[in-house]
Amino acid sequence: MTPRIPRRPARRGTDLSATGGADTGGTPDDGSGDGSTGTSESNGDNSGVQWTPTPDPTLEAYQEVDAGDCLHNWMTGESSWSTEVPEVVACGADGAALWVSYVSDTTGSCPSDAGRSHLSYTSDEGETVALCVSRRFEVGQCFLGVPDGGANLMSWVDCDNSSVPEPYSQIYSVTGVYAAPANHTPGECARTQNDQTSYASWSVEDETVLVCAVVYAN
């Protein structure tokens, strides 16, 4: 399955710009008959100034995400994402790689372990939105890994990629997604009786889900 990479607006911060100006007024003749006239001067209260924030499409995209939404976003390397702008899709849609568990104003609220991470954005005005996300695994998906069994579980790549980004050196293909047993034992990833396949496995979602995979060979 080839992930579809969405196209969204580039990141922009917010800033404030002033429009308008201070009112001025004159002092009328006080009627004393001396023939003097009033002088015009600024009242100095800036009552006519209006501050208008510059639109920030990226911040608005983050603010539109709710807990329980699914996102068409995934990692493509050690620190890179398919896009840093969240794209909400139906959870049953192709490419719904992430599930939003929580929305916060700080990344410290988000778990960061096997299959869980966050997407976050801070505007130029200092407003932060952090989306705590969990990876949604399905049989046939592929992700980046290394020979010692390590893997970037937040990644999603084309299984037939001819190369992988450093520091990765291989591609894993998901063979099964199961409820994690209380005690993990060998053979839990087997798909047939006497299955001699060499599997790698990870307990994700706070060790409630078991993800099994094999090294993909195209």
PDB file of C-alpha atoms in Angstrom, residues 46-194:
ATOM      1  CA  ASN A  46      -4.738  55.774  20.758  1.00  0.00           C
ATOM      2  CA  SER A  47      -8.452  55.005  20.782  1.00  0.00           C
ATOM      3  CA  GLY A  48      -8.449  54.529  17.021  1.00  0.00           C
ATOM      4  CA  VAL A  49      -5.783  51.805  16.960  1.00  0.00           C
ATOM      5  CA  GLN A  50      -6.999  48.333  16.006  1.00  0.00           C
ATOM      6  CA  TRP A  51      -4.835  45.237  16.164  1.00  0.00           C
ATOM      7  CA  THR A  52      -5.488  42.554  13.579  1.00  0.00           C
ATOM      8  CA  PRO A  53      -3.670  39.183  13.827  1.00  0.00           C
ATOM      9  CA  THR A  54      -2.194  37.791  10.638  1.00  0.00           C
ATOM     10  CA  PRO A  55      -3.935  34.516   9.684  1.00  0.00           C
ATOM     11  CA  ASP A  56      -1.954  31.411  10.623  1.00  0.00           C
ATOM     12  CA  PRO A  57      -3.231  28.424   8.582  1.00  0.00           C
ATOM     13  CA  THR A  58      -1.036  25.940  10.430  1.00  0.00           C
ATOM     14  CA  LEU A  59      -2.219  27.023  13.882  1.00  0.00           C
ATOM     15  CA  GLU A  60      -5.826  26.927  12.659  1.00  0.00           C
ATOM     16  CA  ALA A  61      -5.315  23.386  11.309  1.00  0.00           C
ATOM     17  CA  TYR A  62      -4.029  22.238  14.707  1.00  0.00           C
ATOM     18  CA  GLN A  63      -6.871  23.962  16.561  1.00  0.00           C
ATOM     19  CA  GLU A  64      -9.436  22.141  14.422  1.00  0.00           C
ATOM     20  CA  VAL A  65      -8.224  18.694  15.585  1.00  0.00           C
ATOM     21  CA  ASP A  66     -10.116  16.943  18.389  1.00  0.00           C
ATOM     22  CA  ALA A  67      -9.332  13.920  20.529  1.00  0.00           C
ATOM     23  CA  GLY A  68     -10.649  10.837  18.746  1.00  0.00           C
ATOM     24  CA  ASP A  69      -9.796  12.150  15.264  1.00  0.00           C
ATOM     25  CA  CYS A  70      -7.605  10.181  12.866  1.00  0.00           C
ATOM     26  CA  LEU A  71      -4.834  11.827  10.871  1.00  0.00           C
ATOM     27  CA  HIS A  72      -3.311  11.261   7.443  1.00  0.00           C
ATOM     28  CA  ASN A  73       0.213  11.866   8.823  1.00  0.00           C
ATOM     29  CA  TRP A  74       3.202   9.607   9.503  1.00  0.00           C
ATOM     30  CA  MET A  75       6.968   9.766   9.926  1.00  0.00           C
ATOM     31  CA  THR A  76       9.204   9.303   6.887  1.00  0.00           C
ATOM     32  CA  GLY A  77      12.550   9.268   8.702  1.00  0.00           C
ATOM     33  CA  GLU A  78      14.196   9.651  12.094  1.00  0.00           C
ATOM     34  CA  SER A  79      12.661  13.094  12.701  1.00  0.00           C
ATOM     35  CA  SER A  80      10.794  13.968   9.501  1.00  0.00           C
ATOM     36  CA  TRP A  81       7.042  13.754   8.884  1.00  0.00           C
ATOM     37  CA  SER A  82       5.081  13.370   5.671  1.00  0.00           C
ATOM     38  CA  THR A  83       3.736  16.811   6.530  1.00  0.00           C
ATOM     39  CA  GLU A  84       3.805  18.794   9.754  1.00  0.00           C
ATOM     40  CA  VAL A  85       0.281  20.106   9.177  1.00  0.00           C
ATOM     41  CA  PRO A  86      -2.350  17.677  10.540  1.00  0.00           C
ATOM     42  CA  GLU A  87      -4.901  16.376   8.046  1.00  0.00           C
ATOM     43  CA  VAL A  88      -8.021  14.907   9.626  1.00  0.00           C
ATOM     44  CA  VAL A  89      -9.517  11.929   7.784  1.00  0.00           C
ATOM     45  CA  ALA A  90     -12.102   9.281   8.556  1.00  0.00           C
ATOM     46  CA  CYS A  91     -10.587   6.570  10.744  1.00  0.00           C
ATOM     47  CA  GLY A  92     -11.591   3.969   8.165  1.00  0.00           C
ATOM     48  CA  ALA A  93      -9.906   5.812   5.304  1.00  0.00           C
ATOM     49  CA  ASP A  94      -6.751   4.645   3.561  1.00  0.00           C
ATOM     50  CA  GLY A  95      -3.787   6.414   5.092  1.00  0.00           C
ATOM     51  CA  ALA A  96      -5.385   7.064   8.501  1.00  0.00           C
ATOM     52  CA  ALA A  97      -2.068   6.343  10.196  1.00  0.00           C
ATOM     53  CA  LEU A  98      -2.561   8.155  13.507  1.00  0.00           C
ATOM     54  CA  TRP A  99      -5.242   8.370  16.168  1.00  0.00           C
ATOM     55  CA  VAL A 100      -5.394  11.483  18.379  1.00  0.00           C
ATOM     56  CA  SER A 101      -5.707  10.487  22.024  1.00  0.00           C
ATOM     57  CA  TYR A 102      -5.394  13.941  23.592  1.00  0.00           C
ATOM     58  CA  VAL A 103      -5.005  17.613  22.667  1.00  0.00           C
ATOM     59  CA  SER A 104      -2.854  19.768  24.944  1.00  0.00           C
ATOM     60  CA  ASP A 105      -0.957  23.047  25.111  1.00  0.00           C
ATOM     61  CA  THR A 106       2.302  21.295  25.954  1.00  0.00           C
ATOM     62  CA  THR A 107       4.156  18.332  24.460  1.00  0.00           C
ATOM     63  CA  GLY A 108       4.984  17.139  27.980  1.00  0.00           C
ATOM     64  CA  SER A 109       1.411  15.884  28.287  1.00  0.00           C
ATOM     65  CA  CYS A 110       1.927  13.339  25.498  1.00  0.00           C
ATOM     66  CA  PRO A 111       3.311   9.819  26.054  1.00  0.00           C
ATOM     67  CA  SER A 112       6.393   9.068  23.970  1.00  0.00           C
ATOM     68  CA  ASP A 113       7.044   5.349  23.727  1.00  0.00           C
ATOM     69  CA  ALA A 114       6.472   2.435  21.338  1.00  0.00           C
ATOM     70  CA  GLY A 115       3.837   3.558  18.847  1.00  0.00           C
ATOM     71  CA  ARG A 116       3.025   6.848  20.614  1.00  0.00           C
ATOM     72  CA  SER A 117       4.336  10.336  19.963  1.00  0.00           C
ATOM     73  CA  HIS A 118       3.074  13.850  19.231  1.00  0.00           C
ATOM     74  CA  LEU A 119       2.681  16.502  16.574  1.00  0.00           C
ATOM     75  CA  SER A 120       2.993  20.078  17.809  1.00  0.00           C
ATOM     76  CA  TYR A 121       3.097  23.642  16.589  1.00  0.00           C
ATOM     77  CA  THR A 122       3.930  26.947  18.287  1.00  0.00           C
ATOM     78  CA  SER A 123       2.866  30.186  16.631  1.00  0.00           C
ATOM     79  CA  ASP A 124       4.985  33.329  16.493  1.00  0.00           C
ATOM     80  CA  GLU A 125       2.845  34.638  19.353  1.00  0.00           C
ATOM     81  CA  GLY A 126       3.802  31.670  21.541  1.00  0.00           C
ATOM     82  CA  GLU A 127       0.564  29.676  21.367  1.00  0.00           C
ATOM     83  CA  THR A 128       1.246  25.920  21.359  1.00  0.00           C
ATOM     84  CA  VAL A 129      -1.044  23.090  20.306  1.00  0.00           C
ATOM     85  CA  ALA A 130       0.202  19.531  20.922  1.00  0.00           C
ATOM     86  CA  LEU A 131      -1.576  16.529  19.441  1.00  0.00           C
ATOM     87  CA  CYS A 132      -0.855  13.306  21.346  1.00  0.00           C
ATOM     88  CA  VAL A 133      -1.050  10.517  18.778  1.00  0.00           C
ATOM     89  CA  SER A 134      -0.923   6.731  18.543  1.00  0.00           C
ATOM     90  CA  ARG A 135       0.109   4.761  15.467  1.00  0.00           C
ATOM     91  CA  ARG A 136      -2.658   2.705  13.829  1.00  0.00           C
ATOM     92  CA  PHE A 137      -1.213  -0.574  12.535  1.00  0.00           C
ATOM     93  CA  GLU A 138      -2.699  -2.795   9.854  1.00  0.00           C
ATOM     94  CA  VAL A 139      -1.450  -5.990   8.219  1.00  0.00           C
ATOM     95  CA  GLY A 140       0.567  -5.173   5.109  1.00  0.00           C
ATOM     96  CA  GLN A 141       1.827  -1.777   6.281  1.00  0.00           C
ATOM     97  CA  CYS A 142       5.586  -1.229   6.227  1.00  0.00           C
ATOM     98  CA  PHE A 143       7.805   0.832   8.506  1.00  0.00           C
ATOM     99  CA  LEU A 144      11.510   1.566   8.980  1.00  0.00           C
ATOM    100  CA  GLY A 145      13.798  -0.600  11.077  1.00  0.00           C
ATOM    101  CA  VAL A 146      17.303  -1.817  11.858  1.00  0.00           C
ATOM    102  CA  PRO A 147      18.682  -5.385  12.112  1.00  0.00           C
ATOM    103  CA  ASP A 148      18.756  -5.489  15.919  1.00  0.00           C
ATOM    104  CA  GLY A 149      14.964  -5.323  16.040  1.00  0.00           C
ATOM    105  CA  GLY A 150      14.754  -1.585  16.545  1.00  0.00           C
ATOM    106  CA  ALA A 151      12.214   0.299  14.477  1.00  0.00           C
ATOM    107  CA  ASN A 152      10.536   3.643  13.972  1.00  0.00           C
ATOM    108  CA  LEU A 153       6.984   2.550  14.703  1.00  0.00           C
ATOM    109  CA  MET A 154       5.613   5.994  13.813  1.00  0.00           C
ATOM    110  CA  SER A 155       6.943   5.658  10.265  1.00  0.00           C
ATOM    111  CA  TRP A 156       5.132   4.381   7.186  1.00  0.00           C
ATOM    112  CA  VAL A 157       6.901   3.704   3.906  1.00  0.00           C
ATOM    113  CA  ASP A 158       6.277   2.020   0.591  1.00  0.00           C
ATOM    114  CA  CYS A 159       7.204  -1.624   1.090  1.00  0.00           C
ATOM    115  CA  ASP A 160       8.932  -1.664  -2.294  1.00  0.00           C
ATOM    116  CA  ASN A 161      11.234   1.290  -1.605  1.00  0.00           C
ATOM    117  CA  SER A 162      14.658   0.549  -3.059  1.00  0.00           C
ATOM    118  CA  SER A 163      16.400   2.580  -0.350  1.00  0.00           C
ATOM    119  CA  VAL A 164      15.739   3.694   3.218  1.00  0.00           C
ATOM    120  CA  PRO A 165      16.911   6.851   5.028  1.00  0.00           C
ATOM    121  CA  GLU A 166      19.693   6.670   7.601  1.00  0.00           C
ATOM    122  CA  PRO A 167      20.018   5.478  10.302  1.00  0.00           C
ATOM    123  CA  TYR A 168      17.635   2.718   9.129  1.00  0.00           C
ATOM    124  CA  SER A 169      18.709  -0.205   7.002  1.00  0.00           C
ATOM    125  CA  GLN A 170      15.636  -2.348   6.405  1.00  0.00           C
ATOM    126  CA  ILE A 171      11.869  -2.345   6.104  1.00  0.00           C
ATOM    127  CA  TYR A 172       9.477  -4.307   8.293  1.00  0.00           C
ATOM    128  CA  SER A 173       6.093  -5.501   7.042  1.00  0.00           C
ATOM    129  CA  VAL A 174       3.253  -5.982   9.543  1.00  0.00           C
ATOM    130  CA  THR A 175       1.971  -9.568   9.636  1.00  0.00           C
ATOM    131  CA  GLY A 176      -0.408  -9.324  12.566  1.00  0.00           C
ATOM    132  CA  VAL A 177      -1.942  -6.962  15.130  1.00  0.00           C
ATOM    133  CA  TYR A 178      -3.259  -8.667  18.270  1.00  0.00           C
ATOM    134  CA  ALA A 179      -4.376  -7.987  21.811  1.00  0.00           C
ATOM    135  CA  ALA A 180      -1.156  -8.227  23.802  1.00  0.00           C
ATOM    136  CA  PRO A 181      -0.937 -11.182  26.198  1.00  0.00           C
ATOM    137  CA  ALA A 182      -0.090 -10.571  29.826  1.00  0.00           C
ATOM    138  CA  ASN A 183       3.174 -12.462  29.369  1.00  0.00           C
ATOM    139  CA  HIS A 184       4.833 -12.345  25.972  1.00  0.00           C
ATOM    140  CA  THR A 185       6.156 -15.735  24.844  1.00  0.00           C
ATOM    141  CA  PRO A 186       7.766 -17.005  21.621  1.00  0.00           C
ATOM    142  CA  GLY A 187       5.365 -18.200  18.979  1.00  0.00           C
ATOM    143  CA  GLU A 188       2.665 -15.585  19.544  1.00  0.00           C
ATOM    144  CA  CYS A 189       3.259 -14.126  16.093  1.00  0.00           C
ATOM    145  CA  ALA A 190       3.013 -17.496  14.314  1.00  0.00           C
ATOM    146  CA  ARG A 191       0.437 -17.547  11.532  1.00  0.00           C
ATOM    147  CA  THR A 192       0.395 -21.304  10.968  1.00  0.00           C
ATOM    148  CA  GLN A 193       1.136 -24.401  12.971  1.00  0.00           C
ATOM    149  CA  ASN A 194       4.892 -25.080  13.179  1.00  0.00           C
TER     150      ASN A 194
END
